[in-house]
Amino acid sequence: MNTYLIHLANKYMNENKRSLESLLKPRSVAVIGASRREGSLGNKIFNNLLESDFKGPVFPINPNADDISSVKAYPSIFDIPEPVDLAVIAVPAEFVLEAAEQCGLKGVKALVVISAGFAENGREGVNRQRDLASICRHHGMRLVGPNCMGVLNTDPNVSLNATFSHVFPPQGDIAMATQSGALGLVILEYARNLNIGLSTFVSVGNKADVSSNDLLEYWRDDPNTSVIMLYLESFGNPKKFARLARSISPSKPIVAVKSGRSPQGSKATASHTGALATADVAVDALFAQTGIIRVDSLEQLFDVSDFLSKQPLPRGNRVAILTNGGGPGALAADACSAAGLELTPLSDETLAGLKALLPVRASLANPIDITDVGASEYRGALSLLASDDNIDAVIVIFIPPVFACPEEVAVVIKDLAPEFRRRGKPMVASFMGQRGCVPGTTLPAGAAGVPSFAFPEAAVYVLARALDYGRQRQKQKGTIPEFPDIDRQKAKEIVDSAPDGWLQPVEVFSLLECYGIKALGIRSAANLEQATAAAQEIGYPVVLKIDSNTIVHKTEAGGIILDIGSPEELQTAYDGLMKRMSIAGFVTGVRGVTVQKMAGEGIELIAGVIHDAIFGQLTLFGLGGIYTELFKDSTVRIQPLTDVDANEMVHSIKAYKLLEGFRGSPPADIQAIEELLLRLSALVEDLPRIQELDLNPVRVFAAGKGYAVVDARILLAGNKQHANSVPESVAG
Amino acid sequence: MNTYLIHLANKYMNENKRSLESLLKPRSVAVIGASRREGSLGNKIFNNLLESDFKGPVFPINPNADDISSVKAYPSIFDIPEPVDLAVIAVPAEFVLEAAEQCGLKGVKALVVISAGFAENGREGVNRQRDLASICRHHGMRLVGPNCMGVLNTDPNVSLNATFSHVFPPQGDIAMATQSGALGLVILEYARNLNIGLSTFVSVGNKADVSSNDLLEYWRDDPNTSVIMLYLESFGNPKKFARLARSISPSKPIVAVKSGRSPQGSKATASHTGALATADVAVDALFAQTGIIRVDSLEQLFDVSDFLSKQPLPRGNRVAILTNGGGPGALAADACSAAGLELTPLSDETLAGLKALLPVRASLANPIDITDVGASEYRGALSLLASDDNIDAVIVIFIPPVFACPEEVAVVIKDLAPEFRRRGKPMVASFMGQRGCVPGTTLPAGAAGVPSFAFPEAAVYVLARALDYGRQRQKQKGTIPEFPDIDRQKAKEIVDSAPDGWLQPVEVFSLLECYGIKALGIRSAANLEQATAAAQEIGYPVVLKIDSNTIVHKTEAGGIILDIGSPEELQTAYDGLMKRMSIAGFVTGVRGVTVQKMAGEGIELIAGVIHDAIFGQLTLFGLGGIYTELFKDSTVRIQPLTDVDANEMVHSIKAYKLLEGFRGSPPADIQAIEELLLRLSALVEDLPRIQELDLNPVRVFAAGKGYAVVDARILLAGNKQHANSVPESVAG
């Protein structure tokens, strides 16, 4: 990117940020459609703005009322004697365009359109939404929605509740964007019930203008936000999302639920890569590569975000469990074991201290079961654990006792929380059977900055996710290597001159050669004479393969003959192959044969790329041969790959042990495979017409001996470059 | 089993049932250690019995008080003028034995010993517990505990709260046993908060007498119980547990959490079978084979049990989701997809009905998003779904609305629940953000017999588990086949005459032959001459293997030479082998070589058995070769195997596709493999000295061509028969 482009990008980002401030920190708000009628959205929103004690004037717009909730009403936005930063529109869809146009003329800076009846609602709605967006663009107004539940900012200097939810959540440092307005209502209620503080909340609705990406950009620099929660149903621009997430997640965690896994997964593709790289796998890859914490449910979204907002990240996976009951300790221990958290032995000092402190019936192994004692023993044990260097985090479990006092234990946790924080050790509690609040008291466990869960499994879950996130943050940033030997010019010529469809085998191998990807020598032959000449040139033993644009899986079709050692064998093989193809009815589309050098012994791998309509190019790597399908032992990344990505891909498959040298076999050339993946990444980045690419099998040899691509297929599409993004889907 | 033994077993079972009635339905109760002092266990328990309105007299025993809570107290159990069925003992451990002895003399029928200080507490405690059990046995008293939190029966004719929990849960048909007293407190509180009804509840504590097995037997015939919940930490007698569970689960579901997964998993074993068949895998196998529903957390234990107690089992996996918000519908759809529940298209009638009923903005695809409408639309939609034969179950999601009335929707669900039940279709709800109770009302969603969850994922989870359970119930009961050709006499001789340790290879193969398990011909040879003679006899090509009792993994040690075609090749191979062993320092323990027929092409499998200290013999089956370790693609069952078990084992591995004939290869002889597993089961059932048995690899050929065991090892232990059970561990 040249400096001018960087300048433009920065300018855009600054503008985005400034314009979102009019939305989230307006100095004045108008409600178009404010109403006296109880039970109407316009009434609810207007009263919410008053009740949240918004720090600025709120103007109701209603041509049929003089005042609403004792506030002077105006017939139209033009009648308001002052400037208006934000207008909330809650009139029927057919009046929205006119209202928006008037806002534009008045100089309003941002709109929140609550009204439904837009792109979620048929052809007419789609057109209406397009017109609304165009009005906003024309007047330089930002637009949230339409079809959303509003925006909210808990900053006491703003105190904005421009939603129709009756809940104004407590102030906090978690920002949230939701693509489902309905869930927004649940989210706000949940946040208030569990005393989870939010900074800002935006229901993005149909995303006609403001998207999650815009909000990410805003929250990156928002001093009031330290954790970002996303509920996503679709991606508008995954490339931009990835770029933003990469830049934010090292400093502010992003926790996300992505729903709508099921329908996309059924997309039909023609190659093994295509079958293995589904859209949901792509979401996993996108999140993992950019450091986003993916959770499966709203409950986990809250649990993890709450923890990250209150507690430091664990430095390692060594956990101590402190409990007053063996059963819950055992449940927590099982959950730790399943989540990769280790119950380490305590230090000698801690053990000696606990022994002096606790009754003999207590169990000092980890989990520490202090049995039915009271708050002072909890205090003593926690003090010891705070200074024990053998542990990175503590889970405190407390069973509602018959006589002892939960409030006292809650106070102990509150008192000791700062000491744990000072030492960089997270603490998480389970006051069993209770969520959020300590029973019988108004003291919320969370008020001490220590999240508390009804069941110990949830405490373990958040700790494990925080550990993953911490590790991800510490990971080396990768770079995209340059390969000076790549012949881009020739590669472009090959692709430019080819029609849509499967590229001819010889061209496939030429293309790979341009990018320094090593394949076995291959020649095309239209008849037996050409085949014999080719084999002579390459050297025996050779492999003969049918060359056809209709047969996709050659092995199953009996279209491959291996280990041909002489011209005589070649003749027999050629005749047999042609006969078989003719009997099987595969004559149409057969161009002839290819002759290829027979590969040596090695482990068979697969590498490939597909082009996904939403995510762009996805690179896949895995074990090859029949095991590809049998065990689905493969991994996927979004493009482009960094050296760290390539390294992780190779290490993340189960068959990695095989590559390392398994049961006496020599280690494989892992470095060469990583380079192959990086070169493949460069290839598909340069050549967007590649729709699918399948290197299958790739045979990898012993360390230092490299690899050989044995078979390869490339599917081209679209004579023009593919757009990387598609129209946004509509939020539910 | 002969008729006398059956008679004895029945007699025992009837006695168990009768004696547990004294415990759970006593006509009178004494509390030894009843106290005036608030905050003491004896005070709490005595008052709980009074407050639960127990239907019979409750006698406080306390030598230092005339009356307790206005009830006349007695100095000792002897002073009570009437018979006492149940005595609850809550005195310090050192006074328990005397109290128990007095109860025995008085003719008390059952004891609940709350006091701690027994087997959970060192050597002295272990002895004390042994003495306590012996006193109870001597007097024919049943004993719950010691170190427990008591027993409880909600039957209005009994109304017994002999626990120190302040909670008496609502009456219901779920029975519960817990091995953790601490969790018992949480469980009762949770049950009450969510209005989940219990029939009886027993905290089994240290299980000195009454175990989960005894309770299972009791609940099997208890008309008040239709669902059984277990919290287990250890198994006393897994064989009995399995037998009971098999007999109960077809009529009453058993839902269980088994904790303590982690520590047992680390047991070291010498074979592949041993490494793959961990104790936790055994628990999974035990539960799966006996129809127990295993859940991972207390929360799931309640959720699933509550559903099973209130709703019919789904007949199939076709689900409709009815929601008033797209977001939660999408989350539920994702969860369904992950859990194997299918969102089927609705019938034309339903679609037409919905179209007439709902606004155009509603989405009629499944999930059905009815959008922001009210109770009457819910009613209409549910009526249509009730009679739609395309669906087996319904999930109703309701987002707390701004204006609409959750109570009204709850009433709709209540009204329609009987219609769904009549048609055998389960219904489950998620009133989002709320658990159990419909917000703003005292009407519990569960009161309509429809469980409701705070998040839709939980609703999907219970439905999926209920479906699994229903399928399990419909499964054909297996039989254990007889093989008349088995030579038990000879097999016994081979094992009886062998010392502990690895059995000699030739004997291994003889033993397999006794059970009709087909192995490749094998001969022992102490030197080259014998090896040559053996090869001549078997026929070339042969395989030469080192015969040693110190080398476990022969392939890695270079101790196997394949495909030897002639006497000359044999000589070279023999010399090379011996030289290699000598260089590698494997001379000690080398007995010579074995000569075996070279096996034909086939898929390599593994079958084996280990003896687990707790679970007895576990049979393992999986893909063989290096993939055994790489992909851990194996499955485990407890012994003995039925034909259904064997069939399921073969079908349940991922590599089953390979056996079915994959990518053009012929199907393998699956029937022969199933028979191999059943014969193996017979073998290890007969010969309990077998500690580990490893058939690895077993090569299976094309259908009709059978299989051949290529290599096999058997480890013998203990010259006497192994006991199948070990002392119980102590409950937490």
PDB file of C-alpha atoms in Angstrom, chain B residues 473-560:
ATOM      1  CA  ARG B 473     -34.641 -48.542  24.476  1.00  0.00           C
ATOM      2  CA  GLN B 474     -35.854 -49.624  21.057  1.00  0.00           C
ATOM      3  CA  LYS B 475     -32.620 -51.439  20.380  1.00  0.00           C
ATOM      4  CA  GLN B 476     -32.759 -55.174  20.087  1.00  0.00           C
ATOM      5  CA  LYS B 477     -31.682 -56.956  23.262  1.00  0.00           C
ATOM      6  CA  GLY B 478     -28.579 -58.933  22.522  1.00  0.00           C
ATOM      7  CA  THR B 479     -27.829 -62.527  23.389  1.00  0.00           C
ATOM      8  CA  ILE B 480     -24.556 -64.162  24.296  1.00  0.00           C
ATOM      9  CA  PRO B 481     -24.087 -66.895  21.707  1.00  0.00           C
ATOM     10  CA  GLU B 482     -22.828 -70.380  22.549  1.00  0.00           C
ATOM     11  CA  PHE B 483     -20.002 -71.848  20.471  1.00  0.00           C
ATOM     12  CA  PRO B 484     -20.196 -75.646  20.737  1.00  0.00           C
ATOM     13  CA  ASP B 485     -16.783 -76.106  19.111  1.00  0.00           C
ATOM     14  CA  ILE B 486     -14.883 -74.445  21.958  1.00  0.00           C
ATOM     15  CA  ASP B 487     -12.388 -76.749  23.693  1.00  0.00           C
ATOM     16  CA  ARG B 488     -12.553 -75.387  27.241  1.00  0.00           C
ATOM     17  CA  GLN B 489     -10.710 -78.326  28.753  1.00  0.00           C
ATOM     18  CA  LYS B 490      -7.590 -77.878  26.695  1.00  0.00           C
ATOM     19  CA  ALA B 491      -7.663 -74.110  27.126  1.00  0.00           C
ATOM     20  CA  LYS B 492      -7.828 -74.491  30.889  1.00  0.00           C
ATOM     21  CA  GLU B 493      -4.859 -76.841  30.841  1.00  0.00           C
ATOM     22  CA  ILE B 494      -2.761 -74.390  28.834  1.00  0.00           C
ATOM     23  CA  VAL B 495      -3.489 -71.539  31.215  1.00  0.00           C
ATOM     24  CA  ASP B 496      -3.267 -73.580  34.396  1.00  0.00           C
ATOM     25  CA  SER B 497       0.174 -74.868  33.560  1.00  0.00           C
ATOM     26  CA  ALA B 498       1.593 -71.471  32.620  1.00  0.00           C
ATOM     27  CA  PRO B 499       3.378 -69.167  35.038  1.00  0.00           C
ATOM     28  CA  ASP B 500       2.459 -65.505  35.498  1.00  0.00           C
ATOM     29  CA  GLY B 501       3.740 -63.218  32.754  1.00  0.00           C
ATOM     30  CA  TRP B 502       3.557 -63.311  28.979  1.00  0.00           C
ATOM     31  CA  LEU B 503       2.350 -66.619  27.627  1.00  0.00           C
ATOM     32  CA  GLN B 504       4.666 -68.317  25.101  1.00  0.00           C
ATOM     33  CA  PRO B 505       3.681 -67.430  21.510  1.00  0.00           C
ATOM     34  CA  VAL B 506       2.926 -70.995  20.478  1.00  0.00           C
ATOM     35  CA  GLU B 507       0.690 -71.448  23.503  1.00  0.00           C
ATOM     36  CA  VAL B 508      -1.016 -68.167  22.729  1.00  0.00           C
ATOM     37  CA  PHE B 509      -1.936 -69.483  19.330  1.00  0.00           C
ATOM     38  CA  SER B 510      -3.022 -72.842  20.745  1.00  0.00           C
ATOM     39  CA  LEU B 511      -5.278 -71.056  23.179  1.00  0.00           C
ATOM     40  CA  LEU B 512      -6.828 -69.012  20.395  1.00  0.00           C
ATOM     41  CA  GLU B 513      -7.362 -72.234  18.457  1.00  0.00           C
ATOM     42  CA  CYS B 514      -9.262 -73.742  21.407  1.00  0.00           C
ATOM     43  CA  TYR B 515     -11.761 -70.907  21.033  1.00  0.00           C
ATOM     44  CA  GLY B 516     -11.973 -71.155  17.263  1.00  0.00           C
ATOM     45  CA  ILE B 517     -10.097 -67.901  16.726  1.00  0.00           C
ATOM     46  CA  LYS B 518      -8.245 -68.187  13.449  1.00  0.00           C
ATOM     47  CA  ALA B 519      -4.593 -67.326  13.529  1.00  0.00           C
ATOM     48  CA  LEU B 520      -1.878 -67.785  10.991  1.00  0.00           C
ATOM     49  CA  GLY B 521       0.020 -71.045  11.447  1.00  0.00           C
ATOM     50  CA  ILE B 522       2.936 -70.509  13.768  1.00  0.00           C
ATOM     51  CA  ARG B 523       5.858 -72.625  14.946  1.00  0.00           C
ATOM     52  CA  SER B 524       8.525 -72.048  17.538  1.00  0.00           C
ATOM     53  CA  ALA B 525      12.131 -72.598  16.638  1.00  0.00           C
ATOM     54  CA  ALA B 526      15.164 -72.437  18.867  1.00  0.00           C
ATOM     55  CA  ASN B 527      17.641 -72.330  16.001  1.00  0.00           C
ATOM     56  CA  LEU B 528      18.004 -72.022  12.237  1.00  0.00           C
ATOM     57  CA  GLU B 529      17.516 -75.734  11.569  1.00  0.00           C
ATOM     58  CA  GLN B 530      14.216 -75.831  13.441  1.00  0.00           C
ATOM     59  CA  ALA B 531      13.128 -72.606  11.730  1.00  0.00           C
ATOM     60  CA  THR B 532      13.850 -74.065   8.293  1.00  0.00           C
ATOM     61  CA  ALA B 533      11.921 -77.223   9.114  1.00  0.00           C
ATOM     62  CA  ALA B 534       9.003 -75.160  10.389  1.00  0.00           C
ATOM     63  CA  ALA B 535       8.937 -72.992   7.254  1.00  0.00           C
ATOM     64  CA  GLN B 536       8.980 -76.144   5.116  1.00  0.00           C
ATOM     65  CA  GLU B 537       6.004 -77.452   7.046  1.00  0.00           C
ATOM     66  CA  ILE B 538       3.965 -74.205   6.902  1.00  0.00           C
ATOM     67  CA  GLY B 539       4.940 -73.306   3.354  1.00  0.00           C
ATOM     68  CA  TYR B 540       6.665 -70.169   2.035  1.00  0.00           C
ATOM     69  CA  PRO B 541       6.345 -67.175   2.139  1.00  0.00           C
ATOM     70  CA  VAL B 542       6.812 -66.880   5.882  1.00  0.00           C
ATOM     71  CA  VAL B 543       7.445 -64.220   8.486  1.00  0.00           C
ATOM     72  CA  LEU B 544      10.220 -64.561  11.037  1.00  0.00           C
ATOM     73  CA  LYS B 545       9.756 -62.953  14.463  1.00  0.00           C
ATOM     74  CA  ILE B 546      11.975 -62.782  17.470  1.00  0.00           C
ATOM     75  CA  ASP B 547      10.561 -64.796  20.384  1.00  0.00           C
ATOM     76  CA  SER B 548      11.387 -62.931  23.558  1.00  0.00           C
ATOM     77  CA  ASN B 549       9.714 -62.220  26.855  1.00  0.00           C
ATOM     78  CA  THR B 550      11.410 -58.846  27.210  1.00  0.00           C
ATOM     79  CA  ILE B 551      10.607 -57.169  23.903  1.00  0.00           C
ATOM     80  CA  VAL B 552       7.074 -55.834  23.826  1.00  0.00           C
ATOM     81  CA  HIS B 553       6.929 -53.856  20.593  1.00  0.00           C
ATOM     82  CA  LYS B 554       8.657 -56.137  18.091  1.00  0.00           C
ATOM     83  CA  THR B 555       8.251 -53.896  15.052  1.00  0.00           C
ATOM     84  CA  GLU B 556      10.059 -50.980  16.640  1.00  0.00           C
ATOM     85  CA  ALA B 557      12.807 -53.272  17.899  1.00  0.00           C
ATOM     86  CA  GLY B 558      13.426 -54.513  14.349  1.00  0.00           C
ATOM     87  CA  GLY B 559      12.401 -57.999  15.481  1.00  0.00           C
ATOM     88  CA  ILE B 560      10.188 -58.905  12.523  1.00  0.00           C
TER      89      ILE B 560
END
